[in-house]
Amino acid sequence: MKDPMFERSLRVPKLRRFAAPVAGVGAMLALSSCAEDAPQDTWQPAGENAQLIQDLQWWVFLIAGIVGVLVFAAVLYCVIRFKDRGQPIPEQSHGNALIEYTFIAIPAALLAVIGGFTINGIFELNRTDDTQCEINVTGQQWWWEYDYPVAADGSICGYMPSAAAAPIVTSGQMVIPTNTRVLIRGTSRDVIHSFWVPRLNGKRDMVPGRVHTWRFHAFEPGIYAGQCAEFCGLSHANMRMEIVALDPPDFQTWLDNQLAPYTSPEEGTLAAAGEEAFIANCSRCHQIDGLTTPEGDPVISAPDQWVYAGAAPNLTNLMTRNTFAGASWDLLTEDCREAVWEASPEDFGAAYLKGVTPECLNQIDLREWLRDPPGKKPMYADPDKLEETEGKFRGMPDLGLSEDQIDQLVAYLLERK
Amino acid sequence: MFTTGSKLLIGSAFAAAVFAVVYGVTQEGSLGTIGLISAAVGLALLATINVLVRDSNVSAMDPEGFEASAAARNSARASLWPLLTALGATTVTLGLITNRTFFILGMAAITAGGLGWLVQAWSERASADRRFNQRARNTLIDPIELPIAGAIGAGILIYSFSRIMLGLPSKTATIVAFGVMGAIVLFVGAIVGLKRGASRTAMTGTYGLAAVALIAGGAYAGLNGERETHPHHTPGDIAEENECGPEETEADDLASQSVASKANIAAELTFDGSSLTYDLPGYDGQSAGLTVPRSTPTNIMFHNDGDDDARLVIEMHPRVDDDGNPTGPELICTALGEPGSTQFLTLLFAMPSSAVEGGYAFTVPGTDASLPVVVP
């Protein structure tokens, strides 16, 4: 006797039951690929290296797509055509050498071709003999530092500064000239990080004690966003980076501006009070080149005594960059940021080089940061939990600044450009 | 009527309570006081139970029946456990006034002796059958006694052997002694193997004599002390003593002239006899200046392509503490490298070049070679 429950369980569900959910998910997936505001889209290459990867992955996806469609079509055909309708099992065949060799030869040939181009691409991406600019990149929890070495002839990144050259140290945004093959020599001060700016190149790990080289190149001026791609602790998600590409004349301007001598705030101003507050509270870790004590002694930071990584961002020209705290927050208000990000390639340089003006300063996030950094960005900055690091902070601690001090510091930092 | 066991427990509980008070007042240590009070409470509890059940002691309930039992008729056998326990007690006393090691050894002896004594006493009264009692005792104690005794015996022999080896006057003598001992073991082993009918007495005697000789030799060598070993200086010691000069030191004489790890270095420095040049590995383009990030461990390879020995030196300019003492090495240098050799340095700059008068520079002592390094 037939069991009705068992019979029901064998019944194939009607396809139309799944049609709506499948169509909905498919539409969502298809529409998600249409996102315009996707600054980390690997399918929008903006430089030679990313283009090389794109040229390779396009063919790989095309071939894989065709193979996938053929395989699924064959499976679907077999499922429908040979559906069990109670017919007798057809004659079985085994050991057809022609079919087997064909099905081995075709994938092998496809993989060999893809493998050949891939290996060639890997070697091409690792070339260092034709790079024109060199920048040292150092990762630490949870921000990136960039320093621009001075060549023997006094040039930096292939450009001769108008003033005496000195190494430029910056963070968050790495500025490069367009259409220049830039080599980064990267390492890490604490744990493994990974440098990834998808529109300009693939990712490259940065391992403590090792030096890794990687190339960057940008066709057009613009900002190219990236993200640390190796889990590196509590605030890994907030360890971002941006590469800013400037036309050669704009890069020269940026370079000269970075090397401009330090200017003290005018006496009696809020910024002057901010300078004192900076020396008293911030200079233990943060360096501002050219800053001196009232006695005239240079103020040299000592982050190695306070921070586990041994470094803190150099703030000499903070307001020439658009981000802070590991490029996690904008120094620009939303409108001003939009004006820079959406500027045409021709206008981008001028928009970026304006830096952060008083009316464009994102006071809300900056003040929140100064008020309570660990509250803004998760960090190991609780003094009660610092036994593992011998009392040294991971990230920026809460300095307990008063609102007056924050006002003063904001005024002072606003002049750092 | 209190049984003997109850009296013992009551006395112990009282003593623990008194010791807890004395310890708490004199030592002001909460942990010891808690331990002693816990012991007093535990002992008092056991004493109470003991009193209530009259120690499960047949003799207490029925002295005549107990004395007439078969188990009671067997006299106790000779035992070495009391001797070991007494030895342990003496050693503990000795350890309290001399060395903690004696105290620990004494405690171990007391524990072992007490346990052995306890089990033997129990087994001898288990039944009227001596053989059964012996088997009961062995079943209980052999899994503990034999491995521990074996480990102690092996440990004594190994320790004695090591004392002999370390007491020999030279490395050559050690090699000879080791060879001779090995030959003797091989010879005796061969004899034993060939002569299958060797008596147990002869075998035991032979091994016993060997063990006694080994222990006696070890004791003699141990009392004489180890031979003098001369510690070798390393390049780190040279730097610590600020001796990074052109002269050869003992550490240089023993230093390796090649480097195993050749990957992941920040820069390769080459000395050609008069000047220093550098190369940045993995970078074939136009090289920029030698710049090293601050607070980052940086590996440097040094090749001596000159005709004479040379070492690479750098002054680190460490921070100074409140008393003016440097908080890190002032100089770091490689060992003196022979012509064609390679050396290795790992550096960590705490301060930027701008904070150091004259900046940082690699030099080769005895020459004018100098190479600036920038720490941003």
mmCIF file of C-alpha atoms in Angstrom, chain A residues 49-347:
data_model
loop_
_atom_site.group_PDB
_atom_site.id
_atom_site.type_symbol
_atom_site.label_atom_id
_atom_site.label_comp_id
_atom_site.label_asym_id
_atom_site.label_seq_id
_atom_site.Cartn_x
_atom_site.Cartn_y
_atom_site.Cartn_z
ATOM 1 C CA ASN A 49 48.759 47.877 -13.407
ATOM 2 C CA ALA A 50 45.066 47.670 -12.696
ATOM 3 C CA GLN A 51 44.438 47.708 -16.455
ATOM 4 C CA LEU A 52 46.796 44.761 -16.837
ATOM 5 C CA ILE A 53 44.832 42.848 -14.216
ATOM 6 C CA GLN A 54 41.572 43.916 -15.833
ATOM 7 C CA ASP A 55 42.706 42.748 -19.284
ATOM 8 C CA LEU A 56 43.544 39.383 -17.815
ATOM 9 C CA GLN A 57 40.506 38.926 -15.621
ATOM 10 C CA TRP A 58 38.155 40.006 -18.405
ATOM 11 C CA TRP A 59 39.275 37.086 -20.583
ATOM 12 C CA VAL A 60 39.302 34.700 -17.632
ATOM 13 C CA PHE A 61 35.752 35.658 -16.699
ATOM 14 C CA LEU A 62 34.660 35.461 -20.335
ATOM 15 C CA ILE A 63 36.109 31.989 -20.829
ATOM 16 C CA ALA A 64 34.896 30.818 -17.439
ATOM 17 C CA GLY A 65 31.482 32.301 -18.203
ATOM 18 C CA ILE A 66 31.193 30.532 -21.548
ATOM 19 C CA VAL A 67 32.307 27.238 -20.010
ATOM 20 C CA GLY A 68 29.896 27.762 -17.136
ATOM 21 C CA VAL A 69 26.975 28.512 -19.427
ATOM 22 C CA LEU A 70 27.745 25.474 -21.615
ATOM 23 C CA VAL A 71 28.019 23.168 -18.609
ATOM 24 C CA PHE A 72 24.820 24.464 -17.032
ATOM 25 C CA ALA A 73 23.008 24.280 -20.370
ATOM 26 C CA ALA A 74 24.125 20.676 -20.831
ATOM 27 C CA VAL A 75 23.053 19.784 -17.303
ATOM 28 C CA LEU A 76 19.714 21.507 -17.774
ATOM 29 C CA TYR A 77 19.153 19.786 -21.112
ATOM 30 C CA CYS A 78 19.882 16.381 -19.575
ATOM 31 C CA VAL A 79 17.638 17.075 -16.582
ATOM 32 C CA ILE A 80 14.682 18.042 -18.775
ATOM 33 C CA ARG A 81 15.268 15.735 -21.721
ATOM 34 C CA PHE A 82 15.909 12.610 -19.695
ATOM 35 C CA LYS A 83 13.578 13.261 -16.817
ATOM 36 C CA ASP A 84 12.292 10.040 -15.288
ATOM 37 C CA ARG A 85 8.957 9.355 -16.887
ATOM 38 C CA GLY A 86 8.973 5.668 -16.188
ATOM 39 C CA GLN A 87 10.895 4.843 -19.366
ATOM 40 C CA PRO A 88 13.437 2.018 -19.282
ATOM 41 C CA ILE A 89 17.029 2.883 -18.461
ATOM 42 C CA PRO A 90 18.825 3.576 -21.769
ATOM 43 C CA GLU A 91 21.874 1.677 -22.881
ATOM 44 C CA GLN A 92 24.992 2.679 -20.907
ATOM 45 C CA SER A 93 28.361 3.289 -22.519
ATOM 46 C CA HIS A 94 31.801 3.273 -20.885
ATOM 47 C CA GLY A 95 35.319 4.039 -21.993
ATOM 48 C CA ASN A 96 34.852 6.325 -24.982
ATOM 49 C CA ALA A 97 38.428 7.436 -25.505
ATOM 50 C CA LEU A 98 37.582 10.233 -27.934
ATOM 51 C CA ILE A 99 35.163 11.909 -25.526
ATOM 52 C CA GLU A 100 37.446 11.502 -22.526
ATOM 53 C CA TYR A 101 40.535 12.866 -24.283
ATOM 54 C CA THR A 102 38.502 15.748 -25.646
ATOM 55 C CA PHE A 103 37.150 16.649 -22.215
ATOM 56 C CA ILE A 104 40.648 16.521 -20.780
ATOM 57 C CA ALA A 105 42.314 18.389 -23.636
ATOM 58 C CA ILE A 106 39.885 21.317 -23.774
ATOM 59 C CA PRO A 107 40.123 22.313 -20.055
ATOM 60 C CA ALA A 108 43.874 21.666 -20.069
ATOM 61 C CA ALA A 109 44.336 23.924 -23.073
ATOM 62 C CA LEU A 110 42.159 26.629 -21.548
ATOM 63 C CA LEU A 111 44.019 26.468 -18.215
ATOM 64 C CA ALA A 112 47.388 26.486 -19.969
ATOM 65 C CA VAL A 113 46.478 29.634 -21.900
ATOM 66 C CA ILE A 114 45.067 31.348 -18.806
ATOM 67 C CA GLY A 115 48.070 30.195 -16.749
ATOM 68 C CA GLY A 116 50.515 31.535 -19.325
ATOM 69 C CA PHE A 117 48.936 34.976 -19.373
ATOM 70 C CA THR A 118 48.582 34.984 -15.570
ATOM 71 C CA ILE A 119 52.238 34.180 -14.965
ATOM 72 C CA ASN A 120 53.256 36.802 -17.482
ATOM 73 C CA GLY A 121 51.000 39.294 -15.694
ATOM 74 C CA ILE A 122 52.493 38.446 -12.300
ATOM 75 C CA PHE A 123 56.005 39.061 -13.582
ATOM 76 C CA GLU A 124 54.913 42.264 -15.293
ATOM 77 C CA LEU A 125 53.306 43.580 -12.103
ATOM 78 C CA ASN A 126 56.483 42.851 -10.160
ATOM 79 C CA ARG A 127 58.797 44.743 -12.482
ATOM 80 C CA THR A 128 60.796 47.438 -10.762
ATOM 81 C CA ASP A 129 63.277 48.390 -13.431
ATOM 82 C CA ASP A 130 61.142 51.051 -15.070
ATOM 83 C CA THR A 131 59.722 52.817 -12.031
ATOM 84 C CA GLN A 132 60.231 56.556 -11.868
ATOM 85 C CA CYS A 133 59.344 57.415 -8.294
ATOM 86 C CA GLU A 134 59.915 55.671 -4.993
ATOM 87 C CA ILE A 135 57.838 55.995 -1.832
ATOM 88 C CA ASN A 136 58.265 54.109 1.441
ATOM 89 C CA VAL A 137 55.003 52.834 2.868
ATOM 90 C CA THR A 138 54.750 51.629 6.460
ATOM 91 C CA GLY A 139 51.637 50.109 7.953
ATOM 92 C CA GLN A 140 50.731 50.020 11.627
ATOM 93 C CA GLN A 141 47.550 49.631 13.634
ATOM 94 C CA TRP A 142 45.494 51.314 12.067
ATOM 95 C CA TRP A 143 46.900 53.769 9.583
ATOM 96 C CA TRP A 144 49.489 54.050 6.819
ATOM 97 C CA GLU A 145 52.559 56.248 6.764
ATOM 98 C CA TYR A 146 54.197 57.413 3.542
ATOM 99 C CA ASP A 147 57.648 58.889 3.324
ATOM 100 C CA TYR A 148 59.221 60.277 0.206
ATOM 101 C CA PRO A 149 63.004 59.707 0.123
ATOM 102 C CA VAL A 150 65.315 62.346 -1.241
ATOM 103 C CA ALA A 151 67.492 61.173 -4.137
ATOM 104 C CA ALA A 152 71.177 61.906 -4.327
ATOM 105 C CA ASP A 153 70.495 64.772 -6.757
ATOM 106 C CA GLY A 154 68.021 66.344 -4.321
ATOM 107 C CA SER A 155 64.920 65.291 -6.211
ATOM 108 C CA ILE A 156 61.884 63.672 -4.663
ATOM 109 C CA CYS A 157 59.860 61.223 -6.687
ATOM 110 C CA GLY A 158 61.654 62.487 -9.776
ATOM 111 C CA TYR A 159 60.769 66.145 -9.125
ATOM 112 C CA MET A 160 63.162 68.820 -7.985
ATOM 113 C CA PRO A 161 61.666 70.863 -5.148
ATOM 114 C CA SER A 162 62.139 74.597 -5.198
ATOM 115 C CA ALA A 163 63.355 74.596 -1.595
ATOM 116 C CA ALA A 164 66.022 72.428 -0.015
ATOM 117 C CA ALA A 165 64.823 68.876 -0.104
ATOM 118 C CA ALA A 166 64.031 66.930 3.048
ATOM 119 C CA PRO A 167 62.113 63.701 3.410
ATOM 120 C CA ILE A 168 58.370 64.272 3.346
ATOM 121 C CA VAL A 169 56.372 62.229 5.820
ATOM 122 C CA THR A 170 52.619 62.052 5.500
ATOM 123 C CA SER A 171 49.782 59.633 6.178
ATOM 124 C CA GLY A 172 46.321 58.657 5.048
ATOM 125 C CA GLN A 173 46.657 59.975 1.508
ATOM 126 C CA MET A 174 49.628 59.091 -0.676
ATOM 127 C CA VAL A 175 50.101 61.701 -3.377
ATOM 128 C CA ILE A 176 51.639 60.603 -6.665
ATOM 129 C CA PRO A 177 52.134 62.213 -10.055
ATOM 130 C CA THR A 178 49.902 60.929 -12.859
ATOM 131 C CA ASN A 179 51.314 58.748 -15.600
ATOM 132 C CA THR A 180 54.334 57.965 -13.467
ATOM 133 C CA ARG A 181 55.369 54.488 -12.480
ATOM 134 C CA VAL A 182 55.579 54.700 -8.716
ATOM 135 C CA LEU A 183 57.293 52.023 -6.679
ATOM 136 C CA ILE A 184 56.360 51.579 -3.074
ATOM 137 C CA ARG A 185 58.707 49.811 -0.682
ATOM 138 C CA GLY A 186 56.448 48.681 2.090
ATOM 139 C CA THR A 187 56.745 47.133 5.526
ATOM 140 C CA SER A 188 54.872 47.051 8.809
ATOM 141 C CA ARG A 189 55.687 48.136 12.327
ATOM 142 C CA ASP A 190 53.479 45.704 14.221
ATOM 143 C CA VAL A 191 51.320 43.060 12.523
ATOM 144 C CA ILE A 192 50.717 41.991 8.942
ATOM 145 C CA HIS A 193 48.771 44.511 6.883
ATOM 146 C CA SER A 194 47.887 44.511 3.206
ATOM 147 C CA PHE A 195 47.990 47.517 0.916
ATOM 148 C CA TRP A 196 45.134 47.481 -1.565
ATOM 149 C CA VAL A 197 43.882 50.227 -3.831
ATOM 150 C CA PRO A 198 41.727 48.227 -6.247
ATOM 151 C CA ARG A 199 41.470 50.763 -9.050
ATOM 152 C CA LEU A 200 45.258 51.052 -9.282
ATOM 153 C CA ASN A 201 46.622 47.580 -8.515
ATOM 154 C CA GLY A 202 46.040 44.353 -6.628
ATOM 155 C CA LYS A 203 46.875 43.851 -2.981
ATOM 156 C CA ARG A 204 50.293 43.390 -1.443
ATOM 157 C CA ASP A 205 50.918 42.187 2.113
ATOM 158 C CA MET A 206 53.166 44.225 4.383
ATOM 159 C CA VAL A 207 54.960 41.985 6.869
ATOM 160 C CA PRO A 208 57.026 43.279 9.809
ATOM 161 C CA GLY A 209 60.753 42.887 9.214
ATOM 162 C CA ARG A 210 60.313 42.401 5.472
ATOM 163 C CA VAL A 211 60.390 44.870 2.612
ATOM 164 C CA HIS A 212 57.808 44.438 -0.138
ATOM 165 C CA THR A 213 57.779 46.275 -3.437
ATOM 166 C CA TRP A 214 54.661 47.142 -5.424
ATOM 167 C CA ARG A 215 53.874 49.448 -8.325
ATOM 168 C CA PHE A 216 51.268 52.138 -8.768
ATOM 169 C CA HIS A 217 50.302 54.174 -11.769
ATOM 170 C CA ALA A 218 47.331 56.427 -12.446
ATOM 171 C CA PHE A 219 46.170 57.582 -15.861
ATOM 172 C CA GLU A 220 44.211 60.579 -14.637
ATOM 173 C CA PRO A 221 44.126 62.914 -11.650
ATOM 174 C CA GLY A 222 41.770 61.813 -8.927
ATOM 175 C CA ILE A 223 41.418 60.096 -5.575
ATOM 176 C CA TYR A 224 41.591 56.327 -5.506
ATOM 177 C CA ALA A 225 40.322 54.663 -2.358
ATOM 178 C CA GLY A 226 41.709 51.556 -0.740
ATOM 179 C CA GLN A 227 41.399 49.371 2.285
ATOM 180 C CA CYS A 228 43.745 47.263 4.382
ATOM 181 C CA ALA A 229 43.096 43.777 3.065
ATOM 182 C CA GLU A 230 44.622 41.692 5.837
ATOM 183 C CA PHE A 231 42.808 41.434 9.165
ATOM 184 C CA CYS A 232 45.011 43.382 11.523
ATOM 185 C CA GLY A 233 43.086 43.757 14.747
ATOM 186 C CA LEU A 234 40.267 45.677 16.318
ATOM 187 C CA SER A 235 40.038 48.571 13.867
ATOM 188 C CA HIS A 236 41.015 46.741 10.703
ATOM 189 C CA ALA A 237 37.847 47.982 9.027
ATOM 190 C CA ASN A 238 38.927 51.554 9.788
ATOM 191 C CA MET A 239 42.376 51.190 8.250
ATOM 192 C CA ARG A 240 41.815 52.844 4.926
ATOM 193 C CA MET A 241 44.090 54.562 2.455
ATOM 194 C CA GLU A 242 43.737 56.865 -0.505
ATOM 195 C CA ILE A 243 46.074 57.494 -3.381
ATOM 196 C CA VAL A 244 45.789 60.986 -4.806
ATOM 197 C CA ALA A 245 47.046 61.385 -8.352
ATOM 198 C CA LEU A 246 47.987 64.887 -9.488
ATOM 199 C CA ASP A 247 49.116 66.178 -12.843
ATOM 200 C CA PRO A 248 52.867 66.847 -12.874
ATOM 201 C CA PRO A 249 52.560 70.643 -12.377
ATOM 202 C CA ASP A 250 50.128 70.100 -9.518
ATOM 203 C CA PHE A 251 52.397 67.474 -8.007
ATOM 204 C CA GLN A 252 55.268 69.973 -8.146
ATOM 205 C CA THR A 253 53.073 72.486 -6.319
ATOM 206 C CA TRP A 254 52.127 69.886 -3.723
ATOM 207 C CA LEU A 255 55.788 68.957 -3.281
ATOM 208 C CA ASP A 256 56.889 72.543 -2.772
ATOM 209 C CA ASN A 257 54.069 73.127 -0.334
ATOM 210 C CA GLN A 258 55.058 70.090 1.730
ATOM 211 C CA LEU A 259 58.579 71.464 2.055
ATOM 212 C CA ALA A 260 57.538 74.982 2.912
ATOM 213 C CA PRO A 261 59.026 76.148 6.220
ATOM 214 C CA TYR A 262 56.942 76.032 9.356
ATOM 215 C CA THR A 263 55.118 79.187 10.264
ATOM 216 C CA SER A 264 54.043 79.855 13.830
ATOM 217 C CA PRO A 265 50.547 81.180 14.456
ATOM 218 C CA GLU A 266 50.200 84.874 15.070
ATOM 219 C CA GLU A 267 50.719 85.748 18.708
ATOM 220 C CA GLY A 268 47.650 86.142 20.851
ATOM 221 C CA THR A 269 45.421 84.151 18.532
ATOM 222 C CA LEU A 270 43.481 81.017 19.322
ATOM 223 C CA ALA A 271 45.866 79.128 17.056
ATOM 224 C CA ALA A 272 48.845 80.339 19.090
ATOM 225 C CA ALA A 273 47.232 78.908 22.188
ATOM 226 C CA GLY A 274 46.652 75.790 20.128
ATOM 227 C CA GLU A 275 50.375 75.553 19.420
ATOM 228 C CA GLU A 276 51.062 75.511 23.148
ATOM 229 C CA ALA A 277 48.329 72.939 23.667
ATOM 230 C CA PHE A 278 49.805 70.838 20.894
ATOM 231 C CA ILE A 279 53.282 70.914 22.434
ATOM 232 C CA ALA A 280 51.842 70.045 25.835
ATOM 233 C CA ASN A 281 49.493 67.269 24.753
ATOM 234 C CA CYS A 282 50.174 66.005 21.260
ATOM 235 C CA SER A 283 53.860 66.385 20.476
ATOM 236 C CA ARG A 284 54.824 63.384 22.573
ATOM 237 C CA CYS A 285 53.698 61.283 19.631
ATOM 238 C CA HIS A 286 52.879 63.571 16.694
ATOM 239 C CA GLN A 287 55.668 65.327 14.837
ATOM 240 C CA ILE A 288 55.250 68.736 13.235
ATOM 241 C CA ASP A 289 58.448 69.567 11.390
ATOM 242 C CA GLY A 290 59.850 72.951 12.287
ATOM 243 C CA LEU A 291 57.888 73.310 15.516
ATOM 244 C CA THR A 292 60.003 74.682 18.360
ATOM 245 C CA THR A 293 59.529 75.291 22.045
ATOM 246 C CA PRO A 294 59.314 78.864 23.336
ATOM 247 C CA GLU A 295 63.022 78.470 24.109
ATOM 248 C CA GLY A 296 63.733 77.706 20.476
ATOM 249 C CA ASP A 297 64.500 74.003 20.862
ATOM 250 C CA PRO A 298 63.054 71.756 18.164
ATOM 251 C CA VAL A 299 60.085 69.691 19.328
ATOM 252 C CA ILE A 300 60.850 66.065 18.529
ATOM 253 C CA SER A 301 58.130 63.525 19.085
ATOM 254 C CA ALA A 302 58.846 60.230 20.821
ATOM 255 C CA PRO A 303 56.039 57.912 19.739
ATOM 256 C CA ASP A 304 58.247 54.880 20.371
ATOM 257 C CA GLN A 305 57.881 55.584 24.083
ATOM 258 C CA TRP A 306 54.098 55.778 24.043
ATOM 259 C CA VAL A 307 52.708 53.818 21.147
ATOM 260 C CA TYR A 308 53.198 50.095 20.566
ATOM 261 C CA ALA A 309 53.872 50.592 16.850
ATOM 262 C CA GLY A 310 56.423 53.271 17.645
ATOM 263 C CA ALA A 311 54.874 55.828 15.329
ATOM 264 C CA ALA A 312 52.080 58.361 15.080
ATOM 265 C CA PRO A 313 50.993 60.368 12.036
ATOM 266 C CA ASN A 314 53.129 63.338 11.110
ATOM 267 C CA LEU A 315 50.824 66.356 11.213
ATOM 268 C CA THR A 316 53.106 68.918 9.576
ATOM 269 C CA ASN A 317 50.735 69.512 6.670
ATOM 270 C CA LEU A 318 47.602 67.912 8.004
ATOM 271 C CA MET A 319 45.211 70.257 6.245
ATOM 272 C CA THR A 320 46.701 69.575 2.833
ATOM 273 C CA ARG A 321 45.150 66.141 3.026
ATOM 274 C CA ASN A 322 41.458 65.415 3.124
ATOM 275 C CA THR A 323 41.296 62.681 5.724
ATOM 276 C CA PHE A 324 42.442 61.842 9.227
ATOM 277 C CA ALA A 325 42.556 58.893 11.653
ATOM 278 C CA GLY A 326 43.728 56.325 9.133
ATOM 279 C CA ALA A 327 41.731 57.932 6.303
ATOM 280 C CA SER A 328 38.601 56.827 8.146
ATOM 281 C CA TRP A 329 37.061 60.294 8.383
ATOM 282 C CA ASP A 330 37.043 63.272 6.102
ATOM 283 C CA LEU A 331 38.573 66.553 7.067
ATOM 284 C CA LEU A 332 36.212 68.123 4.550
ATOM 285 C CA THR A 333 32.514 68.676 4.951
ATOM 286 C CA GLU A 334 30.283 66.577 2.752
ATOM 287 C CA ASP A 335 29.767 69.295 0.129
ATOM 288 C CA CYS A 336 33.434 70.185 -0.058
ATOM 289 C CA ARG A 337 34.392 66.538 -0.234
ATOM 290 C CA GLU A 338 31.977 66.030 -3.084
ATOM 291 C CA ALA A 339 33.486 69.002 -4.888
ATOM 292 C CA VAL A 340 36.922 67.361 -4.752
ATOM 293 C CA TRP A 341 35.892 63.788 -5.487
ATOM 294 C CA GLU A 342 33.635 64.739 -8.369
ATOM 295 C CA ALA A 343 35.904 67.349 -9.912
ATOM 296 C CA SER A 344 36.797 66.705 -13.543
ATOM 297 C CA PRO A 345 40.354 65.519 -14.179
ATOM 298 C CA GLU A 346 41.218 68.997 -15.421
ATOM 299 C CA ASP A 347 39.917 70.692 -12.282
#
